[in-house]
Amino acid sequence: GAVVSQHPSRVICKSGTSVKIECRSLDFQATTMFWYRQFPKQSLMLMATSNEGSKATYEQGVEKDKFLINHASLTLSTLTVTSAHPEDSSFYICSAREPAGDTQYFGPGTRLTVL
Amino acid sequence: DAKTTQPPSMDCAEGRAANLPCNHSTISGNEYVYWYRQIHSQGPQYIIHGLKNNETNEMASLIITEDRKSSTLILPHATLRDTAVYYCIALYYGNKLVFGAGTILRVKS
């Protein structure tokens, strides 16, 4: 299957700082990428849909000014958590949709801890 | 997208087949059935998907009933590494994946 990477895999930051997470599709070009968040013992929650060259579409209840998404190329989408607070601590996972079909492939996830 | 219903948990003996059921009684004719799994602290892994016909790949088989109201994911020879949460999702082409609670599969030696 297709490979999606995320960087960093783990990050610890102080409250009030911003953190950027990168998501890359390594062996295919993805016009659409997705960002999910997962709290302990819960299922994945879709945060936003990222389309190359256009503004992201956010799910209801997700603050677009807090979670900045950029999809500047067909292989890279970034999620920036601005002014992070302890309640933003979570497991952030991206996925990329393959262009030929409709299957989404997921990255390994980024564990964010805000102190 | 149609709602899916899965048992919250299942156990399976190592080496035996794991059969994971999924109910999607309101599925429409052009909704696909997708299966993913998530091993602890990792991103979800794509397993298989199908529309009407049964499908098989190197990981699993997907059996869809003729009326398409339910399906079964079959892991032919479960190993300890197959312990994970398995998600069954009904999806129109081009729509977003929305995850439910899934089935926790525990493979035991």
Short mmCIF file of C-alpha atoms in Angstrom, two decimals:
data_model
loop_
_atom_site.label_atom_id
_atom_site.label_comp_id
_atom_site.label_asym_id
_atom_site.label_seq_id
_atom_site.Cartn_x
_atom_site.Cartn_y
_atom_site.Cartn_z
CA GLY A 1 0.00 0.00 0.00
CA ALA A 2 0.86 3.65 -0.28
CA VAL A 3 3.09 5.24 2.35
CA VAL A 4 2.30 8.36 4.35
CA SER A 5 4.77 9.80 6.81
CA GLN A 6 4.41 12.27 9.65
CA HIS A 7 6.97 14.36 11.43
CA PRO A 8 7.61 14.62 14.27
CA SER A 9 6.35 11.38 15.79
CA ARG A 10 6.37 12.89 19.24
CA VAL A 11 6.57 16.46 20.50
CA ILE A 12 6.47 18.06 23.91
CA CYS A 13 5.99 21.80 24.14
CA LYS A 14 5.23 24.49 26.65
CA SER A 15 1.81 26.05 26.93
CA GLY A 16 1.41 29.04 24.63
CA THR A 17 3.83 27.89 21.96
CA SER A 18 2.96 26.76 18.44
CA VAL A 19 3.71 23.35 17.02
CA LYS A 20 3.86 22.33 13.36
CA ILE A 21 3.20 18.77 12.21
CA GLU A 22 4.07 17.66 8.69
CA CYS A 23 2.28 15.00 6.68
CA ARG A 24 3.82 13.66 3.49
CA SER A 25 2.62 11.18 0.90
CA LEU A 26 5.83 9.45 -0.12
CA ASP A 27 4.90 7.51 -3.24
CA PHE A 28 1.87 9.23 -4.64
CA GLN A 29 0.47 12.69 -5.15
CA ALA A 30 -2.49 13.53 -2.98
CA THR A 31 -4.79 16.38 -3.87
CA THR A 32 -6.72 15.71 -0.69
CA MET A 33 -5.38 15.05 2.79
CA PHE A 34 -7.19 14.79 6.08
CA TRP A 35 -6.33 15.57 9.68
CA TYR A 36 -7.70 13.60 12.61
CA ARG A 37 -7.32 13.84 16.36
CA GLN A 38 -7.61 10.99 18.83
CA PHE A 39 -7.91 11.24 22.59
CA PRO A 40 -7.10 8.26 24.82
CA LYS A 41 -9.55 5.37 24.52
CA GLN A 42 -11.59 7.23 21.92
CA SER A 43 -12.01 6.82 18.20
CA LEU A 44 -10.51 9.09 15.60
CA MET A 45 -12.24 12.41 15.11
CA LEU A 46 -11.97 14.17 11.76
CA MET A 47 -10.74 17.73 12.17
CA ALA A 48 -10.39 19.03 8.64
CA THR A 49 -10.03 18.26 4.96
CA SER A 50 -7.03 19.73 3.23
CA ASN A 51 -7.09 20.35 -0.51
CA GLU A 52 -3.97 21.26 -2.42
CA GLY A 53 -3.93 24.90 -3.39
CA SER A 54 -7.09 25.88 -1.53
CA LYS A 55 -8.30 26.57 1.96
CA ALA A 56 -8.96 23.69 4.28
CA THR A 57 -12.49 22.70 5.23
CA TYR A 58 -12.94 22.33 8.96
CA GLU A 59 -15.40 20.11 10.76
CA GLN A 60 -17.94 21.66 13.07
CA GLY A 61 -16.46 22.67 16.38
CA VAL A 62 -12.85 22.77 15.17
CA GLU A 63 -11.29 26.21 15.51
CA LYS A 64 -9.70 27.16 12.21
CA ASP A 65 -7.62 29.92 13.78
CA LYS A 66 -6.17 27.51 16.29
CA PHE A 67 -5.47 24.63 13.91
CA LEU A 68 -3.87 26.11 10.81
CA ILE A 69 -3.67 23.80 7.84
CA ASN A 70 -1.58 24.36 4.75
CA HIS A 71 -1.48 22.08 1.72
CA ALA A 72 1.05 23.79 -0.48
CA SER A 73 2.06 20.84 -2.59
CA LEU A 74 0.64 17.53 -3.77
CA THR A 75 2.77 15.63 -1.27
CA LEU A 76 2.79 17.83 1.81
CA SER A 77 0.19 19.11 4.24
CA THR A 78 1.00 20.78 7.53
CA LEU A 79 -1.02 21.26 10.69
CA THR A 80 0.04 24.04 13.06
CA VAL A 81 -1.42 24.03 16.53
CA THR A 82 -1.20 27.66 17.58
CA SER A 83 -0.91 28.81 21.19
CA ALA A 84 -1.11 25.23 22.37
CA HIS A 85 -2.65 24.45 25.75
CA PRO A 86 -2.70 21.24 27.79
CA GLU A 87 -6.16 20.36 26.46
CA ASP A 88 -4.65 20.21 22.96
CA SER A 89 -2.53 17.27 24.04
CA SER A 90 -3.61 14.43 21.80
CA PHE A 91 -2.64 12.02 19.04
CA TYR A 92 -2.80 13.78 15.67
CA ILE A 93 -3.05 11.62 12.57
CA CYS A 94 -3.09 12.58 8.92
CA SER A 95 -4.24 10.65 5.89
CA ALA A 96 -3.88 11.08 2.17
CA ARG A 97 -6.33 9.99 -0.48
CA GLU A 98 -4.82 8.19 -3.44
CA PRO A 99 -5.63 9.84 -6.77
CA ALA A 100 -6.42 6.66 -8.69
CA GLY A 101 -9.05 5.32 -6.35
CA ASP A 102 -10.62 6.54 -3.18
CA THR A 103 -8.62 4.76 -0.51
CA GLN A 104 -7.10 6.84 2.26
CA TYR A 105 -3.74 5.91 3.67
CA PHE A 106 -2.77 7.06 7.13
CA GLY A 107 0.39 8.36 8.67
CA PRO A 108 1.81 6.88 11.86
CA GLY A 109 0.56 9.76 13.99
CA THR A 110 2.10 12.50 16.12
CA ARG A 111 1.82 12.46 19.88
CA LEU A 112 1.55 16.03 21.16
CA THR A 113 2.01 16.78 24.83
CA VAL A 114 1.52 20.35 26.01
CA LEU A 115 2.92 21.11 29.43
CA ASP B 1 -22.85 7.54 4.50
CA ALA B 2 -24.67 4.61 6.04
CA LYS B 3 -24.24 3.81 9.72
CA THR B 4 -22.38 0.63 10.56
CA THR B 5 -22.71 -1.52 13.66
CA GLN B 6 -19.93 -3.72 15.01
CA PRO B 7 -19.58 -5.77 18.20
CA PRO B 8 -17.46 -3.90 20.75
CA SER B 9 -14.99 -6.73 21.22
CA MET B 10 -14.05 -10.23 20.13
CA ASP B 11 -11.48 -12.82 21.09
CA CYS B 12 -9.73 -15.19 18.73
CA ALA B 13 -7.22 -17.98 19.26
CA GLU B 14 -3.89 -17.57 17.58
CA GLY B 15 -3.72 -19.48 14.32
CA ARG B 16 -7.47 -19.63 13.92
CA ALA B 17 -9.55 -17.56 11.55
CA ALA B 18 -10.91 -14.30 12.92
CA ASN B 19 -14.33 -13.41 11.55
CA LEU B 20 -15.35 -9.83 12.26
CA PRO B 21 -18.97 -8.94 11.45
CA CYS B 22 -20.35 -5.59 10.40
CA ASN B 23 -23.95 -4.58 9.93
CA HIS B 24 -24.81 -1.85 7.43
CA SER B 25 -28.50 -2.40 6.80
CA THR B 26 -29.12 1.07 5.33
CA ILE B 27 -26.26 0.99 2.86
CA SER B 28 -27.05 2.28 -0.60
CA GLY B 29 -26.10 0.65 -3.86
CA ASN B 30 -23.05 2.78 -4.53
CA GLU B 31 -21.56 2.89 -1.05
CA TYR B 32 -18.38 0.96 -0.54
CA VAL B 33 -17.55 -1.05 2.56
CA TYR B 34 -14.08 -0.23 3.88
CA TRP B 35 -12.13 -1.94 6.63
CA TYR B 36 -9.27 -0.39 8.55
CA ARG B 37 -7.51 -1.41 11.71
CA GLN B 38 -5.57 0.49 14.32
CA ILE B 39 -2.90 -1.12 16.37
CA HIS B 40 -2.25 0.61 19.65
CA SER B 41 -0.59 4.04 19.30
CA GLN B 42 -0.32 3.80 15.51
CA GLY B 43 -2.20 5.33 12.61
CA PRO B 44 -4.98 3.27 11.04
CA GLN B 45 -3.99 0.71 8.44
CA TYR B 46 -6.05 0.08 5.33
CA ILE B 47 -7.10 -3.55 5.03
CA ILE B 48 -9.59 -4.03 2.23
CA HIS B 49 -12.70 -2.62 0.63
CA GLY B 50 -15.50 -3.80 -1.63
CA LEU B 51 -18.75 -2.83 -3.26
CA LYS B 52 -20.73 -5.95 -4.13
CA ASN B 53 -18.37 -8.80 -4.78
CA ASN B 54 -16.29 -10.62 -2.24
CA GLU B 55 -12.71 -9.44 -2.16
CA THR B 56 -9.44 -11.00 -1.07
CA ASN B 57 -5.95 -9.61 -0.69
CA GLU B 58 -2.80 -10.59 1.13
CA MET B 59 -4.18 -9.40 4.45
CA ALA B 60 -7.79 -10.53 4.54
CA SER B 61 -10.99 -11.52 2.80
CA LEU B 62 -14.17 -9.46 2.71
CA ILE B 63 -17.46 -11.27 2.38
CA ILE B 64 -20.46 -9.07 1.54
CA THR B 65 -23.93 -10.56 1.70
CA GLU B 66 -26.01 -10.54 -1.44
CA ASP B 67 -28.36 -7.89 -0.06
CA ARG B 68 -25.30 -5.88 1.05
CA LYS B 69 -26.76 -5.32 4.49
CA SER B 70 -23.85 -6.93 6.27
CA SER B 71 -20.30 -8.04 5.71
CA THR B 72 -17.60 -10.08 7.39
CA LEU B 73 -13.89 -9.44 7.47
CA ILE B 74 -11.90 -12.65 7.67
CA LEU B 75 -8.32 -12.86 8.86
CA PRO B 76 -7.52 -16.44 7.84
CA HIS B 77 -4.80 -17.21 10.36
CA ALA B 78 -4.79 -14.66 13.17
CA THR B 79 -1.54 -13.87 14.93
CA LEU B 80 -0.83 -11.88 18.07
CA ARG B 81 0.12 -8.95 15.84
CA ASP B 82 -3.45 -8.81 14.55
CA THR B 83 -4.64 -7.59 17.96
CA ALA B 84 -6.12 -4.19 17.12
CA VAL B 85 -9.28 -2.14 16.79
CA TYR B 86 -11.03 -2.95 13.51
CA TYR B 87 -13.24 -0.37 11.85
CA CYS B 88 -15.93 -1.07 9.26
CA ILE B 89 -17.00 2.04 7.37
CA ALA B 90 -19.61 2.54 4.65
CA LEU B 91 -18.54 5.25 2.28
CA TYR B 92 -19.67 6.99 -0.86
CA TYR B 93 -16.90 7.59 -3.37
CA GLY B 94 -15.23 10.89 -2.56
CA ASN B 95 -16.62 11.24 0.94
CA LYS B 96 -14.68 11.57 4.16
CA LEU B 97 -13.85 8.60 6.37
CA VAL B 98 -15.68 8.85 9.67
CA PHE B 99 -14.68 6.35 12.31
CA GLY B 100 -17.02 4.71 14.78
CA ALA B 101 -16.05 2.75 17.86
CA GLY B 102 -14.96 -0.36 15.96
CA THR B 103 -14.33 -3.86 17.27
CA ILE B 104 -11.46 -4.60 19.62
CA LEU B 105 -10.01 -7.91 18.44
CA ARG B 106 -7.85 -9.71 20.95
CA VAL B 107 -5.83 -12.59 19.59
CA LYS B 108 -4.77 -14.93 22.35
CA SER B 109 -2.11 -17.61 22.41
#
